[in-house]
Amino acid sequence: GEGVDRFEAGVALWKAGKAPILIFPGGWVPWRPDARPEGNVLADRAVALGVPRDQIAVTGKASNTADEAREVAKILRSLGPDGQRDAVILVTSAFHMRRSRLIFAKAGVPVVPFAVDFQVSEAPFAFVDLLPRADSIEKTETAMRELYGYLFYRLSKNK
């Protein structure tokens, strides 16, 4: 899924020497307050793949992209002068990149986008593509959520 694509791309960027530190989002949801944060699970997996623990950071609790951006900004500030980089490589799903870039910019974190998990089909167009399909409702919902989220953050005055 998309989470695996993001994780693998981040580790590959680190292994290629493009990212001196990997930052994983805390990934916390209020309806599972005792669950282990997703970032801790991902950090353990990255260590198992050869990334040294001291080159991994996990944000505090983050339940959405705006929380993640604020938490990443905190981590960068905590790194001191070395944390003041020109930009961070933002790895996220292609459909989510536009909104993510905007949110990170509002949090004061300049990014270089690295999109993964492109939702396209390589199959040639066929007549059956004109017929309604159940998964189209889910794709429409995803597109609308991204559009509404982008507009909300675009029009939002606060960072």
Protein backbone atom coordinates (compact mmCIF):
# COMPACT_ATOMS: atom_id res chain seq x y z
CA GLY A 1 0.00 0.00 0.00
CA GLU A 2 0.87 3.66 0.05
CA GLY A 3 2.49 3.49 3.50
CA VAL A 4 4.90 0.82 2.34
CA ASP A 5 5.80 2.90 -0.73
CA ARG A 6 6.60 5.92 1.44
CA PHE A 7 8.68 3.90 3.90
CA GLU A 8 10.67 2.11 1.21
CA ALA A 9 11.33 5.36 -0.67
CA GLY A 10 12.57 7.06 2.49
CA VAL A 11 14.97 4.23 3.30
CA ALA A 12 16.17 4.15 -0.33
CA LEU A 13 16.83 7.91 -0.23
CA TRP A 14 18.83 7.48 2.99
CA LYS A 15 20.81 4.57 1.51
CA ALA A 16 21.55 6.69 -1.59
CA GLY A 17 23.02 9.41 0.64
CA LYS A 18 20.26 11.89 -0.18
CA ALA A 19 18.83 12.08 3.34
CA PRO A 20 21.16 12.33 6.35
CA ILE A 21 18.31 11.62 8.75
CA LEU A 22 14.95 9.86 8.41
CA ILE A 23 12.00 11.42 10.20
CA PHE A 24 8.95 9.24 10.70
CA PRO A 25 5.60 10.70 11.79
CA GLY A 26 4.27 9.73 15.22
CA GLY A 27 1.08 8.43 13.62
CA TRP A 28 -1.30 8.62 16.56
CA VAL A 29 -5.10 8.32 16.50
CA PRO A 30 -7.26 9.36 19.46
CA TRP A 31 -9.52 6.30 19.28
CA ARG A 32 -6.50 4.04 19.94
CA PRO A 33 -4.63 6.03 22.59
CA ASP A 34 -2.60 3.06 23.88
CA ALA A 35 -1.46 1.85 20.45
CA ARG A 36 2.26 2.06 19.71
CA PRO A 37 2.89 5.05 17.41
CA GLU A 38 3.43 4.06 13.79
CA GLY A 39 6.69 6.02 13.67
CA ASN A 40 8.23 3.79 16.33
CA VAL A 41 7.31 0.68 14.36
CA LEU A 42 8.79 2.20 11.19
CA ALA A 43 11.96 3.25 13.03
CA ASP A 44 12.50 -0.32 14.24
CA ARG A 45 12.01 -1.62 10.72
CA ALA A 46 14.48 0.94 9.30
CA VAL A 47 17.08 -0.14 11.88
CA ALA A 48 16.53 -3.76 10.81
CA LEU A 49 17.28 -2.62 7.24
CA GLY A 50 20.58 -1.04 8.27
CA VAL A 51 19.74 2.56 9.15
CA PRO A 52 21.59 3.54 12.36
CA ARG A 53 19.23 4.49 15.20
CA ASP A 54 20.99 7.85 15.63
CA GLN A 55 20.01 8.79 12.06
CA ILE A 56 16.30 8.28 12.72
CA ALA A 57 13.86 10.62 14.43
CA VAL A 58 10.21 10.02 15.28
CA THR A 59 7.88 12.97 15.73
CA GLY A 60 5.64 13.43 18.70
CA LYS A 61 1.99 12.52 18.40
CA ALA A 62 0.63 13.46 15.00
CA SER A 63 -2.84 12.60 13.82
CA ASN A 64 -2.80 14.56 10.55
CA THR A 65 -0.44 16.21 8.08
CA ALA A 66 -0.54 19.59 9.84
CA ASP A 67 0.54 17.95 13.11
CA GLU A 68 3.31 16.13 11.25
CA ALA A 69 4.61 19.35 9.69
CA ARG A 70 4.70 21.13 13.06
CA GLU A 71 6.47 18.16 14.64
CA VAL A 72 9.06 17.97 11.83
CA ALA A 73 9.75 21.69 12.28
CA LYS A 74 10.38 21.06 16.00
CA ILE A 75 12.81 18.23 15.22
CA LEU A 76 14.70 20.38 12.73
CA ARG A 77 14.99 23.20 15.28
CA SER A 78 16.23 20.74 17.91
CA LEU A 79 19.08 19.69 15.62
CA GLY A 80 20.58 23.15 16.02
CA PRO A 81 22.52 24.81 13.21
CA ASP A 82 22.92 21.45 11.43
CA GLY A 83 19.14 21.15 11.36
CA GLN A 84 18.81 24.33 9.33
CA ARG A 85 18.82 22.67 5.95
CA ASP A 86 17.77 24.23 2.68
CA ALA A 87 14.92 21.74 2.48
CA VAL A 88 13.77 18.31 3.53
CA ILE A 89 12.74 15.60 1.12
CA LEU A 90 9.01 15.12 1.58
CA VAL A 91 8.00 11.59 0.67
CA THR A 92 4.27 11.10 0.34
CA SER A 93 1.65 9.74 -2.02
CA ALA A 94 1.39 11.61 -5.30
CA PHE A 95 -2.28 12.45 -4.74
CA HIS A 96 -1.41 13.98 -1.33
CA MET A 97 1.68 15.96 -2.38
CA ARG A 98 0.01 19.27 -3.29
CA ARG A 99 -1.66 19.62 0.09
CA SER A 100 1.38 18.32 1.99
CA ARG A 101 3.70 20.86 0.36
CA LEU A 102 1.36 23.68 1.30
CA ILE A 103 1.05 22.50 4.90
CA PHE A 104 4.80 22.04 5.35
CA ALA A 105 5.44 25.49 3.85
CA LYS A 106 3.00 27.04 6.34
CA ALA A 107 4.91 25.27 9.14
CA GLY A 108 8.13 26.86 7.89
CA VAL A 109 9.60 23.64 6.50
CA PRO A 110 10.82 23.99 2.90
CA VAL A 111 10.50 20.74 1.00
CA VAL A 112 11.71 18.96 -2.08
CA PRO A 113 8.80 16.77 -3.18
CA PHE A 114 9.35 13.05 -3.75
CA ALA A 115 6.03 11.57 -4.78
CA VAL A 116 5.30 7.84 -4.60
CA ASP A 117 2.23 5.63 -4.92
CA PHE A 118 0.89 7.02 -8.17
CA GLN A 119 -2.74 5.97 -8.65
CA VAL A 120 -2.77 5.36 -12.38
CA SER A 121 -3.68 2.44 -14.55
CA GLU A 122 -1.49 1.16 -17.32
CA ALA A 123 -4.36 -0.70 -18.93
CA PRO A 124 -5.57 0.70 -22.26
CA PHE A 125 -8.96 2.38 -22.33
CA ALA A 126 -11.86 0.01 -22.93
CA PHE A 127 -15.62 0.49 -23.28
CA VAL A 128 -16.17 -1.14 -19.89
CA ASP A 129 -14.31 1.82 -18.33
CA LEU A 130 -17.42 3.92 -18.99
CA LEU A 131 -19.55 1.73 -16.73
CA PRO A 132 -19.95 2.63 -13.02
CA ARG A 133 -17.72 0.73 -10.59
CA ALA A 134 -17.83 0.53 -6.80
CA ASP A 135 -14.16 1.47 -6.33
CA SER A 136 -14.81 4.70 -8.22
CA ILE A 137 -16.74 5.98 -5.21
CA GLU A 138 -13.66 5.48 -3.03
CA LYS A 139 -11.41 7.22 -5.56
CA THR A 140 -13.83 10.14 -5.78
CA GLU A 141 -13.94 10.38 -1.99
CA THR A 142 -10.12 10.46 -1.83
CA ALA A 143 -9.93 13.16 -4.48
CA MET A 144 -12.60 15.27 -2.78
CA ARG A 145 -10.92 14.96 0.65
CA GLU A 146 -7.64 16.15 -0.85
CA LEU A 147 -9.36 19.05 -2.60
CA TYR A 148 -11.28 20.12 0.51
CA GLY A 149 -8.16 19.74 2.67
CA TYR A 150 -6.06 21.76 0.24
CA LEU A 151 -8.65 24.55 0.10
CA PHE A 152 -8.97 24.59 3.89
CA TYR A 153 -5.21 24.99 4.42
CA ARG A 154 -4.85 27.37 1.48
CA LEU A 155 -7.51 29.69 2.91
CA SER A 156 -6.39 29.24 6.50
CA LYS A 157 -4.67 32.33 7.91
CA ASN A 158 -2.77 30.60 10.70
CA LYS A 159 0.29 28.44 10.26
